[in-house]
Amino acid sequence: MRYVGQCLCGAIKYELSGDPISVSLCHCKDCRRSAGAPVVAWAMFNESSLVLKKGQPKTINSSGTAMRSFCQDCGSGLFYRNAEILPGIVDIQSSTLDDPDALPPVVQIQVAERLQWMKNIHELPEVERFPE
Protein backbone atom coordinates (compact mmCIF):
# COMPACT_ATOMS: atom_id res chain seq x y z
CA MET A 1 0.00 0.00 0.00
CA ARG A 2 0.96 3.64 -0.45
CA TYR A 3 -0.14 6.46 1.85
CA VAL A 4 0.54 10.19 1.55
CA GLY A 5 0.18 12.93 4.11
CA GLN A 6 1.21 16.41 5.13
CA CYS A 7 1.12 19.01 7.86
CA LEU A 8 -1.67 21.61 8.02
CA CYS A 9 0.16 24.24 5.95
CA GLY A 10 1.71 21.83 3.43
CA ALA A 11 5.34 22.73 4.25
CA ILE A 12 6.00 19.06 5.13
CA LYS A 13 4.80 16.28 2.83
CA TYR A 14 5.53 12.60 3.24
CA GLU A 15 4.82 9.20 1.74
CA LEU A 16 4.58 5.75 3.32
CA SER A 17 4.85 2.39 1.62
CA GLY A 18 3.74 -0.99 2.87
CA ASP A 19 1.33 -1.95 5.58
CA PRO A 20 1.34 -0.50 9.10
CA ILE A 21 2.53 -2.65 11.96
CA SER A 22 -0.25 -1.28 14.16
CA VAL A 23 -2.72 1.60 14.27
CA SER A 24 -3.70 2.89 17.69
CA LEU A 25 -5.23 5.68 19.72
CA CYS A 26 -2.84 6.86 22.42
CA HIS A 27 -4.12 8.39 25.65
CA CYS A 28 -0.79 9.24 27.28
CA LYS A 29 -0.15 12.64 28.81
CA ASP A 30 2.81 13.36 26.50
CA CYS A 31 0.70 12.77 23.37
CA ARG A 32 -2.11 14.92 24.77
CA ARG A 33 0.25 17.80 25.53
CA SER A 34 2.08 17.47 22.23
CA ALA A 35 -1.11 17.51 20.16
CA GLY A 36 -3.34 19.65 22.37
CA ALA A 37 -5.96 16.91 22.04
CA PRO A 38 -7.41 14.29 24.40
CA VAL A 39 -6.17 11.39 22.23
CA VAL A 40 -3.80 10.94 19.27
CA ALA A 41 -4.14 8.42 16.44
CA TRP A 42 -0.86 6.74 15.44
CA ALA A 43 0.06 4.43 12.57
CA MET A 44 3.25 2.49 13.26
CA PHE A 45 5.53 1.70 10.29
CA ASN A 46 9.05 0.47 9.70
CA GLU A 47 11.30 3.53 9.46
CA SER A 48 12.28 2.53 5.91
CA SER A 49 8.62 2.98 4.84
CA LEU A 50 8.74 6.76 5.39
CA VAL A 51 9.98 9.12 2.67
CA LEU A 52 9.90 12.90 3.11
CA LYS A 53 8.72 14.48 -0.15
CA LYS A 54 8.86 18.13 0.90
CA GLY A 55 10.32 20.08 3.79
CA GLN A 56 12.13 19.04 6.94
CA PRO A 57 10.30 18.74 10.26
CA LYS A 58 11.80 19.93 13.53
CA THR A 59 12.49 17.15 16.03
CA ILE A 60 12.63 17.54 19.80
CA ASN A 61 13.31 15.17 22.65
CA SER A 62 9.97 15.20 24.43
CA SER A 63 10.79 12.79 27.24
CA GLY A 64 13.78 10.54 27.74
CA THR A 65 14.37 8.73 24.46
CA ALA A 66 11.12 9.90 22.83
CA MET A 67 11.64 12.07 19.76
CA ARG A 68 8.69 14.01 18.31
CA SER A 69 8.79 15.69 14.90
CA PHE A 70 6.50 18.51 13.83
CA CYS A 71 6.19 21.30 11.27
CA GLN A 72 8.07 24.40 12.38
CA ASP A 73 5.65 26.61 10.44
CA CYS A 74 2.18 25.42 11.46
CA GLY A 75 2.99 23.21 14.47
CA SER A 76 1.33 20.03 13.18
CA GLY A 77 2.63 16.97 14.97
CA LEU A 78 3.82 14.36 12.48
CA PHE A 79 6.19 11.64 13.68
CA TYR A 80 7.28 9.85 16.85
CA ARG A 81 10.41 7.76 17.28
CA ASN A 82 11.87 6.01 20.29
CA ALA A 83 14.95 4.01 19.28
CA GLU A 84 15.26 2.47 22.74
CA ILE A 85 11.84 0.84 22.96
CA LEU A 86 10.82 0.84 19.25
CA PRO A 87 14.03 0.44 17.22
CA GLY A 88 13.59 0.93 13.47
CA ILE A 89 10.00 2.13 13.94
CA VAL A 90 8.33 5.45 13.18
CA ASP A 91 4.85 6.35 14.34
CA ILE A 92 2.90 8.69 12.06
CA GLN A 93 0.08 10.85 13.39
CA SER A 94 -2.43 9.19 11.10
CA SER A 95 -4.80 12.16 11.10
CA THR A 96 -2.19 13.95 8.94
CA LEU A 97 -2.73 11.42 6.15
CA ASP A 98 -4.62 12.67 3.10
CA ASP A 99 -7.02 9.78 3.75
CA PRO A 100 -7.00 9.09 7.51
CA ASP A 101 -9.97 6.73 7.10
CA ALA A 102 -7.61 4.35 5.27
CA LEU A 103 -5.99 3.39 8.59
CA PRO A 104 -8.61 3.06 11.34
CA PRO A 105 -7.29 2.38 14.85
CA VAL A 106 -7.53 -1.19 16.09
CA VAL A 107 -6.45 -0.63 19.70
CA GLN A 108 -6.34 2.04 22.42
CA ILE A 109 -3.02 2.31 24.27
CA GLN A 110 -1.85 4.02 27.45
CA VAL A 111 -5.40 3.88 28.83
CA ALA A 112 -3.96 4.11 32.33
CA GLU A 113 -3.50 7.82 31.53
CA ARG A 114 -6.80 8.29 29.70
CA LEU A 115 -8.87 11.31 30.71
CA GLN A 116 -11.85 10.06 32.70
CA TRP A 117 -14.37 11.87 30.50
CA MET A 118 -13.02 10.09 27.39
CA LYS A 119 -14.41 6.75 28.60
CA ASN A 120 -17.97 7.79 27.70
CA ILE A 121 -17.31 10.27 24.90
CA HIS A 122 -19.52 8.26 22.54
CA GLU A 123 -22.53 9.11 24.74
CA LEU A 124 -22.35 12.88 24.08
CA PRO A 125 -24.92 14.45 21.74
CA GLU A 126 -23.66 15.00 18.20
CA VAL A 127 -23.97 18.10 16.02
CA GLU A 128 -23.04 17.72 12.34
CA ARG A 129 -21.18 21.05 12.11
CA PHE A 130 -21.42 23.84 14.71
CA PRO A 131 -24.09 24.14 17.42
CA GLU A 132 -26.59 26.91 16.92
XYZ file of C-alpha atoms in Angstrom:
132
model
C 0.000 0.000 0.000
C 0.959 3.638 -0.449
C -0.139 6.462 1.854
C 0.541 10.188 1.554
C 0.176 12.935 4.113
C 1.212 16.405 5.130
C 1.119 19.007 7.857
C -1.665 21.606 8.021
C 0.162 24.244 5.954
C 1.715 21.830 3.433
C 5.338 22.726 4.249
C 6.004 19.055 5.134
C 4.801 16.278 2.830
C 5.526 12.597 3.239
C 4.817 9.204 1.742
C 4.585 5.752 3.315
C 4.845 2.393 1.617
C 3.739 -0.986 2.871
C 1.329 -1.948 5.584
C 1.342 -0.500 9.097
C 2.531 -2.648 11.964
C -0.250 -1.278 14.157
C -2.720 1.603 14.268
C -3.704 2.890 17.689
C -5.228 5.677 19.724
C -2.842 6.859 22.423
C -4.124 8.386 25.648
C -0.786 9.239 27.278
C -0.152 12.638 28.812
C 2.807 13.364 26.499
C 0.703 12.775 23.370
C -2.106 14.921 24.771
C 0.254 17.798 25.534
C 2.081 17.475 22.235
C -1.113 17.512 20.164
C -3.343 19.645 22.366
C -5.959 16.915 22.041
C -7.407 14.291 24.399
C -6.168 11.394 22.231
C -3.803 10.939 19.274
C -4.135 8.422 16.436
C -0.856 6.737 15.437
C 0.060 4.428 12.570
C 3.252 2.487 13.261
C 5.525 1.700 10.295
C 9.047 0.465 9.703
C 11.300 3.526 9.462
C 12.280 2.532 5.914
C 8.622 2.985 4.838
C 8.744 6.765 5.386
C 9.979 9.119 2.672
C 9.904 12.899 3.107
C 8.724 14.478 -0.145
C 8.855 18.127 0.903
C 10.323 20.078 3.793
C 12.127 19.038 6.938
C 10.304 18.738 10.263
C 11.798 19.931 13.525
C 12.488 17.152 16.027
C 12.632 17.540 19.798
C 13.308 15.169 22.650
C 9.973 15.201 24.426
C 10.791 12.789 27.245
C 13.781 10.539 27.744
C 14.374 8.731 24.458
C 11.121 9.902 22.828
C 11.644 12.074 19.757
C 8.693 14.011 18.306
C 8.793 15.691 14.899
C 6.500 18.508 13.827
C 6.192 21.295 11.268
C 8.066 24.404 12.380
C 5.649 26.612 10.436
C 2.182 25.420 11.462
C 2.992 23.214 14.469
C 1.327 20.035 13.180
C 2.629 16.972 14.965
C 3.823 14.362 12.478
C 6.193 11.639 13.682
C 7.279 9.848 16.847
C 10.410 7.762 17.284
C 11.869 6.005 20.295
C 14.954 4.012 19.276
C 15.257 2.473 22.740
C 11.840 0.838 22.956
C 10.818 0.839 19.250
C 14.035 0.444 17.217
C 13.593 0.934 13.475
C 10.005 2.129 13.936
C 8.334 5.447 13.180
C 4.846 6.354 14.339
C 2.900 8.685 12.062
C 0.084 10.855 13.387
C -2.430 9.195 11.099
C -4.803 12.157 11.098
C -2.190 13.949 8.943
C -2.734 11.419 6.146
C -4.624 12.672 3.099
C -7.018 9.775 3.752
C -7.002 9.089 7.509
C -9.967 6.733 7.102
C -7.613 4.354 5.272
C -5.989 3.388 8.591
C -8.612 3.059 11.337
C -7.289 2.379 14.845
C -7.529 -1.191 16.086
C -6.450 -0.630 19.700
C -6.341 2.036 22.420
C -3.023 2.314 24.266
C -1.850 4.015 27.454
C -5.402 3.877 28.826
C -3.956 4.109 32.334
C -3.497 7.824 31.535
C -6.804 8.293 29.704
C -8.872 11.313 30.715
C -11.854 10.061 32.697
C -14.372 11.869 30.498
C -13.020 10.093 27.394
C -14.413 6.754 28.604
C -17.969 7.793 27.698
C -17.310 10.267 24.899
C -19.521 8.261 22.542
C -22.529 9.114 24.736
C -22.352 12.878 24.084
C -24.919 14.446 21.737
C -23.655 14.996 18.196
C -23.973 18.101 16.019
C -23.043 17.722 12.337
C -21.176 21.046 12.112
C -21.419 23.836 14.710
C -24.089 24.144 17.417
C -26.588 26.909 16.916
